[in-house]
PDB file of N, CA, C, O and CB in Angstrom:
ATOM      1  N   MET A   1       5.319 -12.531   2.252  1.00  0.00           N
ATOM      2  CA  MET A   1       6.308 -11.458   2.312  1.00  0.00           C
ATOM      3  C   MET A   1       6.745 -11.272   3.769  1.00  0.00           C
ATOM      4  O   MET A   1       5.937 -11.309   4.697  1.00  0.00           O
ATOM      5  CB  MET A   1       5.731 -10.125   1.724  1.00  0.00           C
ATOM      6  N   ASP A   2       8.032 -11.075   3.925  1.00  0.00           N
ATOM      7  CA  ASP A   2       8.596 -10.909   5.265  1.00  0.00           C
ATOM      8  C   ASP A   2       8.248  -9.520   5.806  1.00  0.00           C
ATOM      9  O   ASP A   2       8.399  -8.521   5.103  1.00  0.00           O
ATOM     10  CB  ASP A   2      10.137 -11.117   5.245  1.00  0.00           C
ATOM     11  N   TRP A   3       7.789  -9.465   7.035  1.00  0.00           N
ATOM     12  CA  TRP A   3       7.379  -8.178   7.600  1.00  0.00           C
ATOM     13  C   TRP A   3       8.565  -7.259   7.825  1.00  0.00           C
ATOM     14  O   TRP A   3       8.394  -6.042   7.882  1.00  0.00           O
ATOM     15  CB  TRP A   3       6.638  -8.389   8.910  1.00  0.00           C
ATOM     16  N   ARG A   4       9.784  -7.821   7.955  1.00  0.00           N
ATOM     17  CA  ARG A   4      10.970  -6.972   8.156  1.00  0.00           C
ATOM     18  C   ARG A   4      11.265  -6.123   6.927  1.00  0.00           C
ATOM     19  O   ARG A   4      11.745  -4.995   7.042  1.00  0.00           O
ATOM     20  CB  ARG A   4      12.191  -7.834   8.494  1.00  0.00           C
ATOM     21  N   VAL A   5      10.977  -6.671   5.751  1.00  0.00           N
ATOM     22  CA  VAL A   5      11.162  -5.892   4.520  1.00  0.00           C
ATOM     23  C   VAL A   5      10.258  -4.668   4.542  1.00  0.00           C
ATOM     24  O   VAL A   5      10.679  -3.566   4.190  1.00  0.00           O
ATOM     25  CB  VAL A   5      10.867  -6.758   3.267  1.00  0.00           C
ATOM     26  N   LEU A   6       9.024  -4.869   4.955  1.00  0.00           N
ATOM     27  CA  LEU A   6       8.075  -3.761   5.025  1.00  0.00           C
ATOM     28  C   LEU A   6       8.519  -2.717   6.051  1.00  0.00           C
ATOM     29  O   LEU A   6       8.400  -1.514   5.816  1.00  0.00           O
ATOM     30  CB  LEU A   6       6.676  -4.281   5.374  1.00  0.00           C
ATOM     31  N   VAL A   7       9.034  -3.191   7.195  1.00  0.00           N
ATOM     32  CA  VAL A   7       9.491  -2.266   8.234  1.00  0.00           C
ATOM     33  C   VAL A   7      10.652  -1.420   7.728  1.00  0.00           C
ATOM     34  O   VAL A   7      10.749  -0.240   8.067  1.00  0.00           O
ATOM     35  CB  VAL A   7       9.907  -3.035   9.498  1.00  0.00           C
ATOM     36  N   VAL A   8      11.529  -2.003   6.925  1.00  0.00           N
ATOM     37  CA  VAL A   8      12.682  -1.270   6.401  1.00  0.00           C
ATOM     38  C   VAL A   8      12.259  -0.321   5.279  1.00  0.00           C
ATOM     39  O   VAL A   8      12.746   0.806   5.200  1.00  0.00           O
ATOM     40  CB  VAL A   8      13.756  -2.249   5.891  1.00  0.00           C
ATOM     41  N   LEU A   9      11.363  -0.772   4.423  1.00  0.00           N
ATOM     42  CA  LEU A   9      10.997   0.026   3.250  1.00  0.00           C
ATOM     43  C   LEU A   9       9.958   1.103   3.548  1.00  0.00           C
ATOM     44  O   LEU A   9       9.889   2.098   2.826  1.00  0.00           O
ATOM     45  CB  LEU A   9      10.477  -0.877   2.169  1.00  0.00           C
ATOM     46  N   ALA A  10       9.158   0.930   4.582  1.00  0.00           N
ATOM     47  CA  ALA A  10       8.089   1.888   4.862  1.00  0.00           C
ATOM     48  C   ALA A  10       8.599   3.323   5.036  1.00  0.00           C
ATOM     49  O   ALA A  10       8.042   4.227   4.412  1.00  0.00           O
ATOM     50  CB  ALA A  10       7.343   1.464   6.107  1.00  0.00           C
ATOM     51  N   PRO A  11       9.642   3.582   5.861  1.00  0.00           N
ATOM     52  CA  PRO A  11      10.109   4.971   5.980  1.00  0.00           C
ATOM     53  C   PRO A  11      10.679   5.525   4.677  1.00  0.00           C
ATOM     54  O   PRO A  11      10.535   6.714   4.391  1.00  0.00           O
ATOM     55  CB  PRO A  11      11.160   5.067   7.063  1.00  0.00           C
ATOM     56  N   VAL A  12      11.323   4.669   3.889  1.00  0.00           N
ATOM     57  CA  VAL A  12      11.881   5.112   2.605  1.00  0.00           C
ATOM     58  C   VAL A  12      10.761   5.500   1.648  1.00  0.00           C
ATOM     59  O   VAL A  12      10.829   6.532   0.980  1.00  0.00           O
ATOM     60  CB  VAL A  12      12.760   4.004   1.978  1.00  0.00           C
ATOM     61  N   ILE A  13       9.730   4.658   1.591  1.00  0.00           N
ATOM     62  CA  ILE A  13       8.589   4.953   0.712  1.00  0.00           C
ATOM     63  C   ILE A  13       7.863   6.209   1.185  1.00  0.00           C
ATOM     64  O   ILE A  13       7.434   7.027   0.371  1.00  0.00           O
ATOM     65  CB  ILE A  13       7.608   3.755   0.669  1.00  0.00           C
ATOM     66  N   LEU A  14       7.731   6.357   2.491  1.00  0.00           N
ATOM     67  CA  LEU A  14       7.068   7.543   3.037  1.00  0.00           C
ATOM     68  C   LEU A  14       7.844   8.816   2.688  1.00  0.00           C
ATOM     69  O   LEU A  14       7.251   9.812   2.275  1.00  0.00           O
ATOM     70  CB  LEU A  14       6.919   7.416   4.564  1.00  0.00           C
ATOM     71  N   ALA A  15       9.157   8.781   2.853  1.00  0.00           N
ATOM     72  CA  ALA A  15       9.981   9.950   2.530  1.00  0.00           C
ATOM     73  C   ALA A  15       9.927  10.261   1.041  1.00  0.00           C
ATOM     74  O   ALA A  15       9.844  11.425   0.650  1.00  0.00           O
ATOM     75  CB  ALA A  15      11.435   9.722   2.967  1.00  0.00           C
ATOM     76  N   ALA A  16       9.973   9.233   0.214  1.00  0.00           N
ATOM     77  CA  ALA A  16       9.939   9.452  -1.237  1.00  0.00           C
ATOM     78  C   ALA A  16       8.599  10.043  -1.662  1.00  0.00           C
ATOM     79  O   ALA A  16       8.559  10.949  -2.495  1.00  0.00           O
ATOM     80  CB  ALA A  16      10.199   8.133  -1.992  1.00  0.00           C
ATOM     81  N   SER A  17       7.508   9.541  -1.100  1.00  0.00           N
ATOM     82  CA  SER A  17       6.207  10.073  -1.479  1.00  0.00           C
ATOM     83  C   SER A  17       6.042  11.514  -0.998  1.00  0.00           C
ATOM     84  O   SER A  17       5.428  12.330  -1.685  1.00  0.00           O
ATOM     85  CB  SER A  17       5.091   9.196  -0.913  1.00  0.00           C
ATOM     86  N   TRP A  18       6.581  11.827   0.169  1.00  0.00           N
ATOM     87  CA  TRP A  18       6.521  13.202   0.673  1.00  0.00           C
ATOM     88  C   TRP A  18       7.309  14.140  -0.241  1.00  0.00           C
ATOM     89  O   TRP A  18       6.863  15.250  -0.533  1.00  0.00           O
ATOM     90  CB  TRP A  18       7.069  13.276   2.117  1.00  0.00           C
ATOM     91  N   ALA A  19       8.482  13.689  -0.689  1.00  0.00           N
ATOM     92  CA  ALA A  19       9.298  14.504  -1.593  1.00  0.00           C
ATOM     93  C   ALA A  19       8.584  14.715  -2.926  1.00  0.00           C
ATOM     94  O   ALA A  19       8.565  15.828  -3.452  1.00  0.00           O
ATOM     95  CB  ALA A  19      10.671  13.843  -1.826  1.00  0.00           C
ATOM     96  N   VAL A  20       8.005  13.662  -3.467  1.00  0.00           N
ATOM     97  CA  VAL A  20       7.287  13.781  -4.746  1.00  0.00           C
ATOM     98  C   VAL A  20       6.101  14.723  -4.588  1.00  0.00           C
ATOM     99  O   VAL A  20       5.817  15.516  -5.486  1.00  0.00           O
ATOM    100  CB  VAL A  20       6.807  12.389  -5.245  1.00  0.00           C
ATOM    101  N   PHE A  21       5.406  14.646  -3.458  1.00  0.00           N
ATOM    102  CA  PHE A  21       4.270  15.526  -3.213  1.00  0.00           C
ATOM    103  C   PHE A  21       4.718  16.990  -3.191  1.00  0.00           C
ATOM    104  O   PHE A  21       4.103  17.841  -3.833  1.00  0.00           O
ATOM    105  CB  PHE A  21       3.581  15.157  -1.887  1.00  0.00           C
ATOM    106  N   ASN A  22       5.794  17.278  -2.446  1.00  0.00           N
ATOM    107  CA  ASN A  22       6.265  18.657  -2.334  1.00  0.00           C
ATOM    108  C   ASN A  22       6.810  19.175  -3.662  1.00  0.00           C
ATOM    109  O   ASN A  22       6.540  20.316  -4.035  1.00  0.00           O
ATOM    110  CB  ASN A  22       7.339  18.761  -1.257  1.00  0.00           C
ATOM    111  N   ILE A  23       7.569  18.357  -4.375  1.00  0.00           N
ATOM    112  CA  ILE A  23       8.126  18.777  -5.659  1.00  0.00           C
ATOM    113  C   ILE A  23       7.001  18.999  -6.664  1.00  0.00           C
ATOM    114  O   ILE A  23       7.024  19.956  -7.438  1.00  0.00           O
ATOM    115  CB  ILE A  23       9.131  17.728  -6.193  1.00  0.00           C
ATOM    116  N   GLY A  24       6.019  18.105  -6.642  1.00  0.00           N
ATOM    117  CA  GLY A  24       4.889  18.255  -7.559  1.00  0.00           C
ATOM    118  C   GLY A  24       4.099  19.520  -7.289  1.00  0.00           C
ATOM    119  O   GLY A  24       3.663  20.197  -8.221  1.00  0.00           O
ATOM    120  N   LYS A  25       3.911  19.842  -6.006  1.00  0.00           N
ATOM    121  CA  LYS A  25       3.180  21.060  -5.649  1.00  0.00           C
ATOM    122  C   LYS A  25       3.948  22.299  -6.128  1.00  0.00           C
ATOM    123  O   LYS A  25       3.351  23.232  -6.666  1.00  0.00           O
ATOM    124  CB  LYS A  25       2.948  21.125  -4.113  1.00  0.00           C
ATOM    125  N   ALA A  26       5.254  22.305  -5.935  1.00  0.00           N
ATOM    126  CA  ALA A  26       6.070  23.433  -6.378  1.00  0.00           C
ATOM    127  C   ALA A  26       6.080  23.526  -7.901  1.00  0.00           C
ATOM    128  O   ALA A  26       6.019  24.621  -8.459  1.00  0.00           O
ATOM    129  CB  ALA A  26       7.505  23.303  -5.844  1.00  0.00           C
ATOM    130  N   ALA A  27       6.156  22.389  -8.565  1.00  0.00           N
ATOM    131  CA  ALA A  27       6.172  22.391 -10.029  1.00  0.00           C
ATOM    132  C   ALA A  27       4.854  22.921 -10.587  1.00  0.00           C
ATOM    133  O   ALA A  27       4.851  23.696 -11.543  1.00  0.00           O
ATOM    134  CB  ALA A  27       6.441  20.977 -10.566  1.00  0.00           C
ATOM    135  N   LEU A  28       3.735  22.506  -9.991  1.00  0.00           N
ATOM    136  CA  LEU A  28       2.445  23.018 -10.454  1.00  0.00           C
ATOM    137  C   LEU A  28       2.352  24.532 -10.267  1.00  0.00           C
ATOM    138  O   LEU A  28       1.827  25.239 -11.127  1.00  0.00           O
ATOM    139  CB  LEU A  28       1.298  22.325  -9.706  1.00  0.00           C
ATOM    140  N   GLY A  29       2.859  25.017  -9.152  1.00  0.00           N
ATOM    141  CA  GLY A  29       2.855  26.461  -8.920  1.00  0.00           C
ATOM    142  C   GLY A  29       3.685  27.198  -9.952  1.00  0.00           C
ATOM    143  O   GLY A  29       3.279  28.257 -10.432  1.00  0.00           O
ATOM    144  N   GLN A  30       4.844  26.653 -10.300  1.00  0.00           N
ATOM    145  CA  GLN A  30       5.689  27.298 -11.302  1.00  0.00           C
ATOM    146  C   GLN A  30       5.042  27.257 -12.675  1.00  0.00           C
ATOM    147  O   GLN A  30       5.130  28.224 -13.432  1.00  0.00           O
ATOM    148  CB  GLN A  30       7.058  26.633 -11.352  1.00  0.00           C
ATOM    149  N   ILE A  31       4.390  26.142 -13.006  1.00  0.00           N
ATOM    150  CA  ILE A  31       3.721  26.043 -14.309  1.00  0.00           C
ATOM    151  C   ILE A  31       2.586  27.058 -14.394  1.00  0.00           C
ATOM    152  O   ILE A  31       2.402  27.704 -15.426  1.00  0.00           O
ATOM    153  CB  ILE A  31       3.178  24.610 -14.540  1.00  0.00           C
ATOM    154  N   GLN A  32       1.826  27.198 -13.308  1.00  0.00           N
ATOM    155  CA  GLN A  32       0.732  28.173 -13.319  1.00  0.00           C
ATOM    156  C   GLN A  32       1.282  29.589 -13.455  1.00  0.00           C
ATOM    157  O   GLN A  32       0.721  30.402 -14.190  1.00  0.00           O
ATOM    158  CB  GLN A  32      -0.120  28.052 -12.037  1.00  0.00           C
ATOM    159  N   THR A  33       2.370  29.891 -12.756  1.00  0.00           N
ATOM    160  CA  THR A  33       2.986  31.217 -12.871  1.00  0.00           C
ATOM    161  C   THR A  33       3.476  31.465 -14.292  1.00  0.00           C
ATOM    162  O   THR A  33       3.293  32.552 -14.840  1.00  0.00           O
ATOM    163  CB  THR A  33       4.153  31.358 -11.878  1.00  0.00           C
ATOM    164  N   PHE A  34       4.096  30.456 -14.879  1.00  0.00           N
ATOM    165  CA  PHE A  34       4.594  30.587 -16.252  1.00  0.00           C
ATOM    166  C   PHE A  34       3.442  30.852 -17.217  1.00  0.00           C
ATOM    167  O   PHE A  34       3.544  31.719 -18.085  1.00  0.00           O
ATOM    168  CB  PHE A  34       5.360  29.317 -16.674  1.00  0.00           C
ATOM    169  N   LEU A  35       2.348  30.107 -17.068  1.00  0.00           N
ATOM    170  CA  LEU A  35       1.225  30.289 -17.974  1.00  0.00           C
ATOM    171  C   LEU A  35       0.570  31.651 -17.780  1.00  0.00           C
ATOM    172  O   LEU A  35       0.146  32.283 -18.747  1.00  0.00           O
ATOM    173  CB  LEU A  35       0.202  29.182 -17.773  1.00  0.00           C
ATOM    174  N   ASN A  36       0.487  32.107 -16.516  1.00  0.00           N
ATOM    175  CA  ASN A  36      -0.108  33.411 -16.260  1.00  0.00           C
ATOM    176  C   ASN A  36       0.752  34.531 -16.826  1.00  0.00           C
ATOM    177  O   ASN A  36       0.227  35.516 -17.346  1.00  0.00           O
ATOM    178  CB  ASN A  36      -0.314  33.613 -14.766  1.00  0.00           C
ATOM    179  N   ASN A  37       2.082  34.388 -16.728  1.00  0.00           N
ATOM    180  CA  ASN A  37       2.968  35.425 -17.252  1.00  0.00           C
ATOM    181  C   ASN A  37       2.973  35.436 -18.784  1.00  0.00           C
ATOM    182  O   ASN A  37       3.159  36.482 -19.405  1.00  0.00           O
ATOM    183  CB  ASN A  37       4.391  35.219 -16.725  1.00  0.00           C
ATOM    184  N   ARG A  38       2.769  34.274 -19.377  1.00  0.00           N
ATOM    185  CA  ARG A  38       2.769  34.200 -20.841  1.00  0.00           C
ATOM    186  C   ARG A  38       1.538  34.851 -21.426  1.00  0.00           C
ATOM    187  O   ARG A  38       1.588  35.398 -22.527  1.00  0.00           O
ATOM    188  CB  ARG A  38       2.855  32.755 -21.303  1.00  0.00           C
ATOM    189  N   GLU A  39       0.421  34.800 -20.697  1.00  0.00           N
ATOM    190  CA  GLU A  39      -0.799  35.407 -21.201  1.00  0.00           C
ATOM    191  C   GLU A  39      -0.754  36.921 -21.145  1.00  0.00           C
ATOM    192  O   GLU A  39      -1.390  37.585 -21.964  1.00  0.00           O
ATOM    193  CB  GLU A  39      -1.981  34.907 -20.426  1.00  0.00           C
ATOM    194  N   ALA A  40      -0.022  37.478 -20.204  1.00  0.00           N
ATOM    195  CA  ALA A  40       0.002  38.931 -20.022  1.00  0.00           C
ATOM    196  C   ALA A  40       0.877  39.602 -21.069  1.00  0.00           C
ATOM    197  O   ALA A  40       1.013  40.826 -21.067  1.00  0.00           O
ATOM    198  CB  ALA A  40       0.502  39.286 -18.621  1.00  0.00           C
TER     199      ALA A  40
END
């Protein structure tokens, strides 16, 4: 594998994983809030 491909894709993969991490954290928080409100 050409190292230039990795150099180009690494920042894209890093940004995508950071976005998925943040969105997932927010989604889990909303799901927990929804479940807590449904029980009350």
